[in-house]
Amino acid sequence: LADAGADALVLFNRFYQPDLDPAEPAVVPDLELSTSADLRLPLRWIAMLHRRVDAEFAATSGVHTALDVVKLLMVGADVTMTTASLLRHGPEHLTTLVDGLVAWLAEHEYDSVAQLRGSMSQATAPYPALFERANYMKSLVTYAR
């Protein structure tokens, strides 16, 4: 996409899909909002693509907390986007996210978002293989109920 001229990519929009009401029968809209657990897909792929693809990255899906924003910036996102958290908490939740990000940066002695951005991408992480599929078995072995 970057070679074709795209200078920014959104990873990953969720597709809202209908459900069925078998009692009617009818196709019905069914909006299931994301959770922070949905952050993993954009987190992994932005981490792997940062510095490998000449494009900016907008992260979406699973952005609910200031820590979610921090994680996505750390792997190389240029911006984060949220809808579900605003639907759940209202537009004033943006203040919570921004204030939380500012507090986190200060607590961890970062001077700016630019300093944070990409600091834990696959290109800069201490263990880059952890972003790859080879980490699958380790994830299963370390799972705790």
Coordinates of C-alpha atoms in Angstrom, one line a residue:
L1 CA 0.0 0.0 0.0
A2 CA 2.8 2.4 0.8
D3 CA 4.5 1.6 -2.5
A4 CA 1.2 2.5 -4.2
G5 CA 1.1 5.9 -2.5
A6 CA -0.7 5.4 0.8
D7 CA 1.1 7.5 3.4
A8 CA -1.1 6.3 6.4
L9 CA -2.9 3.1 7.4
V10 CA -5.6 2.4 9.9
L11 CA -5.0 -0.9 11.8
F12 CA -7.6 -2.3 12.4
N13 CA -11.2 -1.2 11.9
R14 CA -13.7 -3.6 13.2
F15 CA -16.5 -4.7 10.9
Y16 CA -19.9 -4.6 12.5
Q17 CA -21.8 -7.6 11.5
P18 CA -25.5 -8.4 11.8
D19 CA -26.9 -11.3 13.8
L20 CA -30.0 -13.4 13.3
D21 CA -33.2 -13.5 15.3
P22 CA -34.4 -17.0 14.7
A23 CA -37.7 -16.4 16.4
E24 CA -38.7 -13.7 13.8
P25 CA -36.8 -14.8 11.6
A26 CA -34.9 -11.6 10.8
V27 CA -31.5 -10.2 10.3
V28 CA -30.9 -7.7 13.2
P29 CA -28.1 -5.2 14.0
D30 CA -26.0 -6.2 17.0
L31 CA -23.3 -3.8 18.1
E32 CA -20.8 -5.4 20.4
L33 CA -18.3 -2.8 21.6
S34 CA -14.7 -3.6 21.7
T35 CA -12.7 -4.1 24.9
S36 CA -9.0 -3.6 25.7
A37 CA -8.5 -7.2 24.8
D38 CA -9.1 -6.3 21.2
L39 CA -6.0 -4.1 21.3
R40 CA -3.7 -7.1 20.7
L41 CA -4.2 -7.3 16.9
P42 CA -3.2 -3.6 16.1
L43 CA -0.5 -3.7 18.8
R44 CA 1.2 -6.7 17.2
W45 CA 1.0 -5.5 13.6
I46 CA 2.0 -1.9 14.2
A47 CA 4.9 -3.2 16.3
M48 CA 6.0 -5.4 13.3
L49 CA 5.4 -2.8 10.6
H50 CA 6.9 0.3 12.4
R51 CA 10.1 1.3 10.6
R52 CA 9.5 -1.4 7.9
V53 CA 6.7 0.4 6.1
D54 CA 7.0 4.0 5.0
A55 CA 3.6 5.1 6.4
E56 CA 2.1 6.5 9.5
F57 CA -0.2 4.2 11.6
A58 CA -3.5 5.0 13.2
A59 CA -4.4 2.4 15.7
T60 CA -8.0 1.5 16.4
S61 CA -9.9 -1.4 18.1
G62 CA -9.6 -1.8 21.9
V63 CA -8.5 1.7 22.8
H64 CA -10.2 2.3 26.2
T65 CA -7.7 3.4 28.7
A66 CA -4.7 5.7 28.8
L67 CA -2.5 2.6 29.2
D68 CA -4.0 1.3 25.9
V69 CA -2.9 4.6 24.3
V70 CA 0.6 4.3 25.8
K71 CA 1.0 0.7 24.5
L72 CA 0.0 1.6 21.0
L73 CA 2.3 4.7 20.9
M74 CA 5.2 2.5 22.3
V75 CA 4.9 0.1 19.3
G76 CA 4.8 2.9 16.8
A77 CA 1.3 4.2 16.3
D78 CA 1.2 7.9 15.3
V79 CA -2.4 8.3 16.6
T80 CA -4.9 6.2 18.4
M81 CA -8.6 6.1 17.8
T82 CA -11.5 5.2 20.0
T83 CA -15.2 4.8 19.6
A84 CA -16.4 2.2 22.0
S85 CA -14.9 3.9 25.1
L86 CA -16.7 7.2 24.1
L87 CA -20.0 5.3 23.6
R88 CA -19.6 3.7 27.0
H89 CA -18.3 6.8 29.0
G90 CA -19.3 9.8 26.9
P91 CA -17.1 12.4 25.1
E92 CA -15.7 13.6 28.5
H93 CA -13.7 10.3 28.5
L94 CA -11.2 11.9 26.1
T95 CA -10.1 14.1 29.0
T96 CA -9.5 11.0 31.1
L97 CA -7.4 9.5 28.3
V98 CA -5.3 12.6 27.7
D99 CA -4.8 13.3 31.4
G100 CA -3.8 9.6 31.9
L101 CA -1.3 9.7 29.1
V102 CA 0.3 13.0 30.3
A103 CA 0.5 11.5 33.9
W104 CA 2.1 8.3 32.6
L105 CA 4.6 10.2 30.5
A106 CA 5.6 12.3 33.5
E107 CA 5.8 9.3 35.9
H108 CA 8.0 7.4 33.5
E109 CA 10.2 10.5 32.7
Y110 CA 9.3 10.8 29.0
D111 CA 9.7 14.3 27.7
S112 CA 7.2 13.8 24.8
V113 CA 5.0 11.4 22.9
A114 CA 7.7 11.5 20.1
Q115 CA 10.2 10.0 22.6
L116 CA 7.8 7.2 23.5
R117 CA 6.6 6.4 20.0
G118 CA 8.2 3.3 18.6
S119 CA 10.3 2.6 21.7
M120 CA 8.9 -1.0 21.9
S121 CA 8.3 -1.7 18.2
Q122 CA 9.8 -5.0 16.9
A123 CA 12.7 -3.0 15.5
T124 CA 13.6 -1.7 19.0
A125 CA 12.2 -4.2 21.5
P126 CA 14.7 -6.2 23.5
Y127 CA 13.1 -9.5 22.4
P128 CA 11.7 -8.8 18.9
A129 CA 10.7 -12.5 18.4
L130 CA 8.0 -12.1 21.0
F131 CA 5.9 -10.3 18.3
E132 CA 6.1 -13.3 15.9
R133 CA 4.1 -16.5 15.7
A134 CA 7.1 -18.4 17.1
N135 CA 6.0 -17.0 20.5
Y136 CA 2.8 -19.0 20.3
M137 CA 4.0 -22.1 22.2
K138 CA 5.6 -19.9 24.9
S139 CA 2.3 -18.1 25.3
L140 CA 0.4 -21.4 25.8
V141 CA 3.0 -22.8 28.2
T142 CA 3.0 -19.7 30.4
Y143 CA -0.8 -19.5 30.5
A144 CA -2.2 -19.5 34.0
R145 CA -5.8 -20.1 34.9

